[in-house]
Coordinates of C-alpha atoms and ligand atoms in Angstrom, one line a residue:
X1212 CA 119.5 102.8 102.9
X1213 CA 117.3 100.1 103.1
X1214 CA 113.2 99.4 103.9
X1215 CA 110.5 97.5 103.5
X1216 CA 108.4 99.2 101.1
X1217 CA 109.4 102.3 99.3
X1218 CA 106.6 104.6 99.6
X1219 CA 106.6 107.9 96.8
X1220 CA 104.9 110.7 98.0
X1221 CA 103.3 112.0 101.6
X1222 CA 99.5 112.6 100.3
X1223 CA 96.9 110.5 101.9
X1224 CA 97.1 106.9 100.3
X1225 CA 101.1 107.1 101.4
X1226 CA 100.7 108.4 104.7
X1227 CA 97.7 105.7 105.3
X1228 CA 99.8 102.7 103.9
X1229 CA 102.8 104.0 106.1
X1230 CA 100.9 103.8 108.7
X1231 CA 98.8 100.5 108.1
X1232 CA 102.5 98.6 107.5
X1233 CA 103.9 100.1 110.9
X1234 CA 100.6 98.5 112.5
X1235 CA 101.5 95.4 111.5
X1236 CA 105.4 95.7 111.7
X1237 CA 106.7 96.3 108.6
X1238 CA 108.7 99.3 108.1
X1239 CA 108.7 101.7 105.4
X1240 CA 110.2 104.7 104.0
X1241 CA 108.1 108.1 102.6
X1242 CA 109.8 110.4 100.2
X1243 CA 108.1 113.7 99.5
X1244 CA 109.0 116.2 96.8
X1245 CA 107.4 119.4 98.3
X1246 CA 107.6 120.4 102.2
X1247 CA 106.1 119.8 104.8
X1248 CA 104.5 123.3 105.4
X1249 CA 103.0 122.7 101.3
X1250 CA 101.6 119.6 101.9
X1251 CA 99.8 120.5 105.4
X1252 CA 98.4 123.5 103.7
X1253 CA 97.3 122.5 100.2
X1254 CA 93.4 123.2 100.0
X1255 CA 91.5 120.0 98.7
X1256 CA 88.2 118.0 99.5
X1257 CA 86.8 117.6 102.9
X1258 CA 84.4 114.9 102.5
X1259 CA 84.8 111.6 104.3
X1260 CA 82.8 108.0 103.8
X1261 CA 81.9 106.5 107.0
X1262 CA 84.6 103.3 105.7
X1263 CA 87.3 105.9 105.9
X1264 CA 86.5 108.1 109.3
X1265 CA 86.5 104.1 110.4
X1266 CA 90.0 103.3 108.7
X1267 CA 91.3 106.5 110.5
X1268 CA 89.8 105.8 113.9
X1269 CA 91.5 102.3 113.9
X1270 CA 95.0 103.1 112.6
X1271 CA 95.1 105.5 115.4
X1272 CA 94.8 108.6 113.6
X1273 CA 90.9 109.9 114.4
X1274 CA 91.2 111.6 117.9
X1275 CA 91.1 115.1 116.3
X1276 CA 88.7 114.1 113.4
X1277 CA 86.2 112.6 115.9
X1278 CA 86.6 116.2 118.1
X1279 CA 86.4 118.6 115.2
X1280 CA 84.7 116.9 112.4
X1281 CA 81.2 117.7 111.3
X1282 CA 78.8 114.8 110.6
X1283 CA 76.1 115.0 108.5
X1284 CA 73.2 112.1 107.5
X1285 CA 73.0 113.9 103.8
X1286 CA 72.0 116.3 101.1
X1287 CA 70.2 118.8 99.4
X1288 CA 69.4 118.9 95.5
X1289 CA 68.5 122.2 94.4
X1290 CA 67.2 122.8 90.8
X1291 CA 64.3 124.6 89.6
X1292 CA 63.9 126.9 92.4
X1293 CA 63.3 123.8 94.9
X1294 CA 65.3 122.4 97.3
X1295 CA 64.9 118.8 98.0
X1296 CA 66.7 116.8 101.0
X1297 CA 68.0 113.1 100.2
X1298 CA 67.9 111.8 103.7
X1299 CA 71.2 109.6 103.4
X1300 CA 71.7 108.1 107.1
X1301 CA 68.1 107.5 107.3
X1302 CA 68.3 105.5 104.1
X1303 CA 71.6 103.3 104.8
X1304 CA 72.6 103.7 108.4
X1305 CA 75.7 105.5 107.7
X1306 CA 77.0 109.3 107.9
X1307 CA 79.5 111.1 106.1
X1308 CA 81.9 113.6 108.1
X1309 CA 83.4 117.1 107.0
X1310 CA 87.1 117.7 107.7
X1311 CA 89.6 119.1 105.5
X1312 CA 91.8 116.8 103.6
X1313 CA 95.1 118.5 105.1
X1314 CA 93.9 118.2 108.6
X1315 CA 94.1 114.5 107.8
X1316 CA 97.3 115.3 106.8
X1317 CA 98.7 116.9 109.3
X1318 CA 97.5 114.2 111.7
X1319 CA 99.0 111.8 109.7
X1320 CA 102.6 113.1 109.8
X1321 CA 102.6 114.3 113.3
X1322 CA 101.8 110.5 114.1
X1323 CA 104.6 109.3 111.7
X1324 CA 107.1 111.6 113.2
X1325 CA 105.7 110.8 116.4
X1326 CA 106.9 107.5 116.4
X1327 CA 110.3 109.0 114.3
X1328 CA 109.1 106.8 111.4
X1329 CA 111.0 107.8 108.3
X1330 CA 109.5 110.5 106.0
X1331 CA 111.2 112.8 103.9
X1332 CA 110.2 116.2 102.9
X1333 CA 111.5 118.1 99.6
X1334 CA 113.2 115.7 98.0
X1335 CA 114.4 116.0 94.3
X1336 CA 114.9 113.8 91.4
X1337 CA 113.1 111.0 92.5
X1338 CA 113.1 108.1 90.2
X1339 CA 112.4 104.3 90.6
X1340 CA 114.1 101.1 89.2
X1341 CA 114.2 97.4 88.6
X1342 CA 110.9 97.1 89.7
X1343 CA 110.2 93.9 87.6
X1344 CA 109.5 90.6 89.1
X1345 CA 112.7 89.2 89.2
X1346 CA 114.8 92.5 89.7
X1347 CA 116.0 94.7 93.1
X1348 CA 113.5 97.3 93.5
X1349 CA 115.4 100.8 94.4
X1350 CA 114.6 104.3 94.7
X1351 CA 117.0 106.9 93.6
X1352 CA 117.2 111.0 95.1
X1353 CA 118.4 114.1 96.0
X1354 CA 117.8 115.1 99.6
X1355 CA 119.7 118.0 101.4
X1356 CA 121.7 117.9 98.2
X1357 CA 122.8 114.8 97.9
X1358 CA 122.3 112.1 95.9
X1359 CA 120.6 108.9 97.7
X1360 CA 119.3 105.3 97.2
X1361 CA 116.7 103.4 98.6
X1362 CA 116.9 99.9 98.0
X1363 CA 113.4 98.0 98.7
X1364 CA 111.1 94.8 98.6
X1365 CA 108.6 97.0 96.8
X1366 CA 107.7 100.2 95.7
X1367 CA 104.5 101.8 96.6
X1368 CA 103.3 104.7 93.4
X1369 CA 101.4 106.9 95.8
X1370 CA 102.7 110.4 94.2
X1371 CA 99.3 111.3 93.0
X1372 CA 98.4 112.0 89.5
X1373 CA 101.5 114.2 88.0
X1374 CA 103.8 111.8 89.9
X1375 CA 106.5 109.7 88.5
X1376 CA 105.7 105.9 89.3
X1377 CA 103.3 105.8 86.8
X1378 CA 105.2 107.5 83.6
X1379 CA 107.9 105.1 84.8
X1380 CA 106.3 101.6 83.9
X1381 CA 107.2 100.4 80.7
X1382 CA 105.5 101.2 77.5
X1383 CA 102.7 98.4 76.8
X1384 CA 102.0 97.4 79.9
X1385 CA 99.1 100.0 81.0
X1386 CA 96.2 101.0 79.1
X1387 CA 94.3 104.2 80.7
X1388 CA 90.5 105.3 80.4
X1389 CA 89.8 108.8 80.2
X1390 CA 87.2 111.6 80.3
X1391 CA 87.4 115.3 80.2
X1392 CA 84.5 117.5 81.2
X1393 CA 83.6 120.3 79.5
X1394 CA 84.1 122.4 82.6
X1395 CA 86.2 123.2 85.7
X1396 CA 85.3 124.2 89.3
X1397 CA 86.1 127.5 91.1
X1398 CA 86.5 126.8 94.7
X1399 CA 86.2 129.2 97.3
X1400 CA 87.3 129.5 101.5
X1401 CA 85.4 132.0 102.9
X1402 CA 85.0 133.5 106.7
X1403 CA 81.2 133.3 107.0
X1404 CA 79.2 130.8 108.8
X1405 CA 77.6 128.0 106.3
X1406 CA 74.1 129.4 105.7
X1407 CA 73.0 125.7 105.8
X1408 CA 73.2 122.9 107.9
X1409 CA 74.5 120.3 105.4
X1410 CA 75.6 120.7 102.0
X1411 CA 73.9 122.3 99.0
X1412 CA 74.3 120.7 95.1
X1413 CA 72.1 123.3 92.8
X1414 CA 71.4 122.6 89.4
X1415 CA 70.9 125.9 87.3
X1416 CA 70.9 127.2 84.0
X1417 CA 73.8 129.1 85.0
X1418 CA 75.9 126.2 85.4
X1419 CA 76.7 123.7 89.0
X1420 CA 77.3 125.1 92.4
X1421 CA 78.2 123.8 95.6
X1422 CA 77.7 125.1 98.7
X1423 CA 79.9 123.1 101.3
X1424 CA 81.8 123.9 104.7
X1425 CA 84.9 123.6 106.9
X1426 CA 83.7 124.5 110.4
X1427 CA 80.7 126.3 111.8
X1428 CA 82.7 129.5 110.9
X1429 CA 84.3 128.7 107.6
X1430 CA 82.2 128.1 104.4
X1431 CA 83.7 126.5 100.8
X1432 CA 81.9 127.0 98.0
X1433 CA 82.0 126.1 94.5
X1434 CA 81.0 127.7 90.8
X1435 CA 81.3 125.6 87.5
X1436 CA 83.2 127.6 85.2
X1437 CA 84.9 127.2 81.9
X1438 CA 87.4 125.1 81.8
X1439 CA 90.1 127.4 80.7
X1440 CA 88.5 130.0 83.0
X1441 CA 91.0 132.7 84.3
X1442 CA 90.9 133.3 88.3
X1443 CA 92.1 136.7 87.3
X1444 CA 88.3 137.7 86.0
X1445 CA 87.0 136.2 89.1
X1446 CA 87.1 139.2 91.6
X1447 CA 85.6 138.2 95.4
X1448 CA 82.4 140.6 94.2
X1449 CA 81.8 138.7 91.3
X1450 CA 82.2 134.9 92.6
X1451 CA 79.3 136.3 95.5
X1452 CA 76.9 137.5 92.4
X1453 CA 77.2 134.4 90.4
X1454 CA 76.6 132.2 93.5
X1455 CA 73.9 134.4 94.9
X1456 CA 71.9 134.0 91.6
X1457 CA 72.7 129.7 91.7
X1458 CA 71.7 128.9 94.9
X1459 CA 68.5 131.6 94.8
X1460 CA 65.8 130.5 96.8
X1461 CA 62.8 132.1 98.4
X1462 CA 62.7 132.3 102.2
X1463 CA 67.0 131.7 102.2
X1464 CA 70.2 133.6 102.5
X1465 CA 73.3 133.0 101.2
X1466 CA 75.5 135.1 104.2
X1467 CA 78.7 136.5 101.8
X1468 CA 81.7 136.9 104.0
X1469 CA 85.9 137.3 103.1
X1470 CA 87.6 134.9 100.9
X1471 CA 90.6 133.7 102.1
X1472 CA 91.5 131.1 99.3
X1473 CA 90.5 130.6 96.0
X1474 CA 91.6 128.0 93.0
X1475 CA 90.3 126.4 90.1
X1476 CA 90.1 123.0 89.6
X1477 CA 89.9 120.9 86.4
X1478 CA 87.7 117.9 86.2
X1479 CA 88.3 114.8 84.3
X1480 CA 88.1 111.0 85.1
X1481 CA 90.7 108.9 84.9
X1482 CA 91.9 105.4 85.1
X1483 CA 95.0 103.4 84.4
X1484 CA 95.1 99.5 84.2
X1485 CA 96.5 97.4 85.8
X1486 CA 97.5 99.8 88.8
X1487 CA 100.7 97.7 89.2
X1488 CA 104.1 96.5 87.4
X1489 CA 106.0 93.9 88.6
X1490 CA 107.1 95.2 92.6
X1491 CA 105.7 98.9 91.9
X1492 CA 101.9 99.2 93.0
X1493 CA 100.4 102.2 91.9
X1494 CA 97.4 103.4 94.6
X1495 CA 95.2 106.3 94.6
X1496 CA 96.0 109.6 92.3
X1497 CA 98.5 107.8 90.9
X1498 CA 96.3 105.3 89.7
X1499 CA 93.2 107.1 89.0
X1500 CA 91.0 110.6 89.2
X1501 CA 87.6 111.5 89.5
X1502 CA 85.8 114.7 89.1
X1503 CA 85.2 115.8 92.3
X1504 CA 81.5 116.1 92.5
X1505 CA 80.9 113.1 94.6
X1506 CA 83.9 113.8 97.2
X1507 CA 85.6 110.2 96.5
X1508 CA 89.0 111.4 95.7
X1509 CA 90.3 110.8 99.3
X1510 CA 88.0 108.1 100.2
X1511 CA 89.1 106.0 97.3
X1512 CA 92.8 106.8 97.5
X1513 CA 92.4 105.2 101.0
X1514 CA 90.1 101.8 100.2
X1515 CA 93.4 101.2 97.3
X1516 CA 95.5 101.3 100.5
X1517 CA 93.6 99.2 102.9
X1518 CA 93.7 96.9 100.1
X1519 CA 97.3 96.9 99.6
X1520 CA 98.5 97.0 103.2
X1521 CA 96.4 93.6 103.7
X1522 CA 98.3 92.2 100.4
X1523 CA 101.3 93.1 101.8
X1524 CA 101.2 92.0 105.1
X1525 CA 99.7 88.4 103.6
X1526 CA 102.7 88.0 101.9
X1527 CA 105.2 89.2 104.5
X1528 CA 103.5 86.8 106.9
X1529 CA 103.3 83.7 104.4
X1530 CA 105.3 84.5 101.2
X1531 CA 102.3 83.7 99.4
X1532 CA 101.6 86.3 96.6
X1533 CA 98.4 85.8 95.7
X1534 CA 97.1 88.9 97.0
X1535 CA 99.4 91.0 95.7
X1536 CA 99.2 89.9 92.2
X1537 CA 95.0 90.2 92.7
X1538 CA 96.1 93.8 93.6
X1539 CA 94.5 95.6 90.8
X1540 CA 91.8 93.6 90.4
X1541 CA 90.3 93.4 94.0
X1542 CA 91.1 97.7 93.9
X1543 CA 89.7 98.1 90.6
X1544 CA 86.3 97.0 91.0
X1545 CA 85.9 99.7 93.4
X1546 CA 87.5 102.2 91.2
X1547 CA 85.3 101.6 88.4
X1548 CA 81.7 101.9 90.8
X1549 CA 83.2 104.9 92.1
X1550 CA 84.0 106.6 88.8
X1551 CA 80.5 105.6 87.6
X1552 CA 79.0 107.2 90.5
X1553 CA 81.2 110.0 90.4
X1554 CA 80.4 110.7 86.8
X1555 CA 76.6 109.9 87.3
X1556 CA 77.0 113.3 89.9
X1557 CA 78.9 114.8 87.7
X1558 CA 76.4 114.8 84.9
X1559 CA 73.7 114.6 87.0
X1560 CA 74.0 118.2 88.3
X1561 CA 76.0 120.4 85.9
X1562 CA 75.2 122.6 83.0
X1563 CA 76.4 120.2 79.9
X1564 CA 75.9 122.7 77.0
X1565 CA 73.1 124.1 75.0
X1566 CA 71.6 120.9 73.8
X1567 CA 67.9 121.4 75.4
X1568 CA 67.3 117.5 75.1
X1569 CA 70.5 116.9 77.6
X1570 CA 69.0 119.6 80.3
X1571 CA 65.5 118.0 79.8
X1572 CA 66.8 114.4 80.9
X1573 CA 68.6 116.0 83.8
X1574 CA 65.6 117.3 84.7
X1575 CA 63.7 114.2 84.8
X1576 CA 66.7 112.2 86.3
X1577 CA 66.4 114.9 89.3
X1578 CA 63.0 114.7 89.6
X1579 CA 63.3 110.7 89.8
X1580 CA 66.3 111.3 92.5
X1581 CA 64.2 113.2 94.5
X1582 CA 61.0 111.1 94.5
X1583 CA 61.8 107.9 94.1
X1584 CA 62.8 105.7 97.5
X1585 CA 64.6 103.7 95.1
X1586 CA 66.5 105.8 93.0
X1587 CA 67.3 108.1 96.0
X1588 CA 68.7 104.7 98.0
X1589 CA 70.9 104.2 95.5
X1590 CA 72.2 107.9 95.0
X1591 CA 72.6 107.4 99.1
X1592 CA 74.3 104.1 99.5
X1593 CA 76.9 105.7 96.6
X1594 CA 77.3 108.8 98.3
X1595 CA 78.1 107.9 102.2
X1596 CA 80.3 104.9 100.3
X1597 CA 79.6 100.8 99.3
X1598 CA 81.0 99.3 102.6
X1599 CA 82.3 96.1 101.3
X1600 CA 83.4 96.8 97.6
Ligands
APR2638 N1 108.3 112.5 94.3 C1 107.8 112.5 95.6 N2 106.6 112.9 95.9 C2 105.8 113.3 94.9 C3 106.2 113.3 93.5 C4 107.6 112.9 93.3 N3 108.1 112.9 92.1 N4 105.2 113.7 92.8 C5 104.2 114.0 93.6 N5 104.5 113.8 94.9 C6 103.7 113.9 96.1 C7 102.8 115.1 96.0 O1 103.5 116.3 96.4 C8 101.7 114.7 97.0 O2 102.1 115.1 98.3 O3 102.8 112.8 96.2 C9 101.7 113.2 97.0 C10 100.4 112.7 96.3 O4 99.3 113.1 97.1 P1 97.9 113.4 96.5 O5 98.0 114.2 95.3 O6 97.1 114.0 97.7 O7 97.3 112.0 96.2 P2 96.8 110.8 97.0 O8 97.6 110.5 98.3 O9 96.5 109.7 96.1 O10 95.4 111.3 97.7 C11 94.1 111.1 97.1 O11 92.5 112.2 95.8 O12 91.0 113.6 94.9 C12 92.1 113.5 95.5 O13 92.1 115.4 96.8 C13 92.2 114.1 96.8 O14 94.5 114.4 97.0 C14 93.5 113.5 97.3 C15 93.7 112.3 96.5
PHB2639 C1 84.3 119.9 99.8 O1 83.9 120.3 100.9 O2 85.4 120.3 99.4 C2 83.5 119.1 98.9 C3 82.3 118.5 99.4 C4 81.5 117.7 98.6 C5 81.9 117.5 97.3 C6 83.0 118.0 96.8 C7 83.9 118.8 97.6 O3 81.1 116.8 96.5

């Protein structure tokens, strides 16, 4: 077989480049190594920047979002037994939206397969080649078990962060920035009405929690935990306790209802440069990972995209590469003010250890957050998303 661009892996930077390319004619092939029904169904984020309901809405793919999505204008900080409102669309003009990372995906391949555009579910053994400047880009795999090869202009790495593309660029050529926190989260679904209108970030001795929803009937909630932490020792009873006493405040009610899914999730930032080798382009997950406490996962994944589709379709339409060699760069500088901000939440809000110094200069750092026009813009302006980064 032979495309376009190669595209590895059906999360929501491929399914968003897919798309973008078929927009502007040039056709592409998705390869996927778990099924449909898995990808569809895997529980993740559900917090969109303005940039990216927008990037949705125009590649055709925001009729459902735009129905069933939940817009809010911004947040509460909760530490010290107060609750203080950072009023984010007020501030900057722009909202953020709730919907549930797999609801974008399931748009996303219903349009793909609505238009019969390839994508390939549950396929093995997927390994890339002769990606270098001067070589034949190709794709090898297994697919209803047989062995297969995609041959390609270039190869899109969008197979997230345990994904192949990036393992297979040769030694020497990245160099990756890391951070591991000290911590994990313990996300919950539950059947219970949010018991507030837009989401809750407490601070408490105890340790982060998060109180965030799907739909005016389904809640997700969060808990910092350790970061080995079992969800075995975690019954239902026990998650409720330990989020009743976090989010504590006189004159509220935190409404307990079933759980219907619950995970941990590790937190660490990450980030590999140059996100591309030769004809391989490495874009969201693949490339880089945040902790999740400012919800930019997604958002980014999608900006490294929009970037790339543009690249691409520059040099399609006029051979000139320029854009896609300034790839990285151009996506880069919005990676790194994202993990800054992301981190700056991250540290901002949890429990860091027993160092009484640390919790004192959280302290004052919320207290600034909350008081300051200026310090609270630019918590804002970070959070709903830097329009032109
Ligand atoms: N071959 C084919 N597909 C693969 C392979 C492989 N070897 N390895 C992984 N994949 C698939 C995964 O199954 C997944 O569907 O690649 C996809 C990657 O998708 P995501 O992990 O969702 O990553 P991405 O598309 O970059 O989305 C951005 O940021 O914070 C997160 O939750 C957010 O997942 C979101 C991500
Ligand atoms: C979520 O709803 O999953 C969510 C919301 C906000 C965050 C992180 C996760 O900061």
């Amino acid at each position: 077989m032979r495309t376009q661009v190669g595209i590895v892996g059906a999360g929501p930077a491929g399914l968003i480049l897919a798309q973008l390319l078929h927009l502007a004619g040039i056709e592409s092939v998705i390869l996927e190594n778990r099924s449909r029904e898995y990808v569809e169904h895997r529980v993740r984020a559900g917090l969109l920047e303005q940039g990216t309901v927008d990037l949705l809405t125009e590649i055709g793919a925001g009729e459902r979002l735009k129905e069933e999505a939940l817009e809010h204008h911004g947040i509460y900080l909760q530490f010290d037994g107060r609750r203080e409102y950072i009023a984010a669309t007020e501030i900057t003009g722009r909202s953020i939206h709730i919907y549930g990372q797999q609801e974008i995906v399931k748009d996303l391949i219903a349009q793909r397969l609505g238009y019969d555009g390839p994508l390939l579910f549950e396929v093995d053994d997927v390994a890339v080649h002769d990606f270098d400047k001067h070589g034949e880009p190709r794709i090898t795999y297994t697919h209803e078990g047989r062995q297969q090869r995609l041959e390609c202009d270039v190869i899109a790495g969008c197979d997230g962060f345990h994904g192949v593309c990036r393992p297979a660029i040769p030694k020497g050529v990245l160099t990756t920035y890391q951070r591991e926190y000290p911590f994990a989260w313990l996300g919950i679904l539950a059947e219970v009405a949010p018991s507030t209108d837009e989401l809750i970030y407490a601070h408490h001795p105890n340790g982060f929690a998060l109180h965030s929803m799907r739909s005016s009937t389904v809640s997700r909630l969060y808990l910092q935990v350790k970061p080995d932490e079992q969800i075995e020792y975690w019954s239902d009873k026990r998650i409720w306790a330990e989020l009743q006493t976090r989010f504590a405040l006189a004159g509220w009610t935190l409404q307990e209802g079933p759980v219907i899914e619950k995970g941990i999730t590790p937190m660490r930032s990450f980030v590999t440069e140059p996100m591309q080798s030769g004809r391989l382009y490495l874009a969201g997950d693949a490339a880089h990972i945040v902790p999740p406490t400012g919800a930019k996962g997604l958002n980014l994944a999608a900006q490294d995209v929009r970037v790339l589709a543009e690249a691409l379709v520059a040099w399609y339409s006029t051979g000139d590469t320029a854009q896609l060699d300034g790839y990285s760069d151009r996506a880069l500088r919005r990676v790194w003010r994202v993990q800054d901000f992301s981190h700056y939440m991250t540290t901002l809000l949890h429990r860091l250890g027993d160092d009484p110094f640390d919790d004192r200069l959280q302290r004052a750092r919320l207290e600034y957050v909350t008081s300051s026009d200026a310090a609270a813009k630019s918590l804002a302006e970070n959070y709903v998303g830097l329009p032109e980064y």
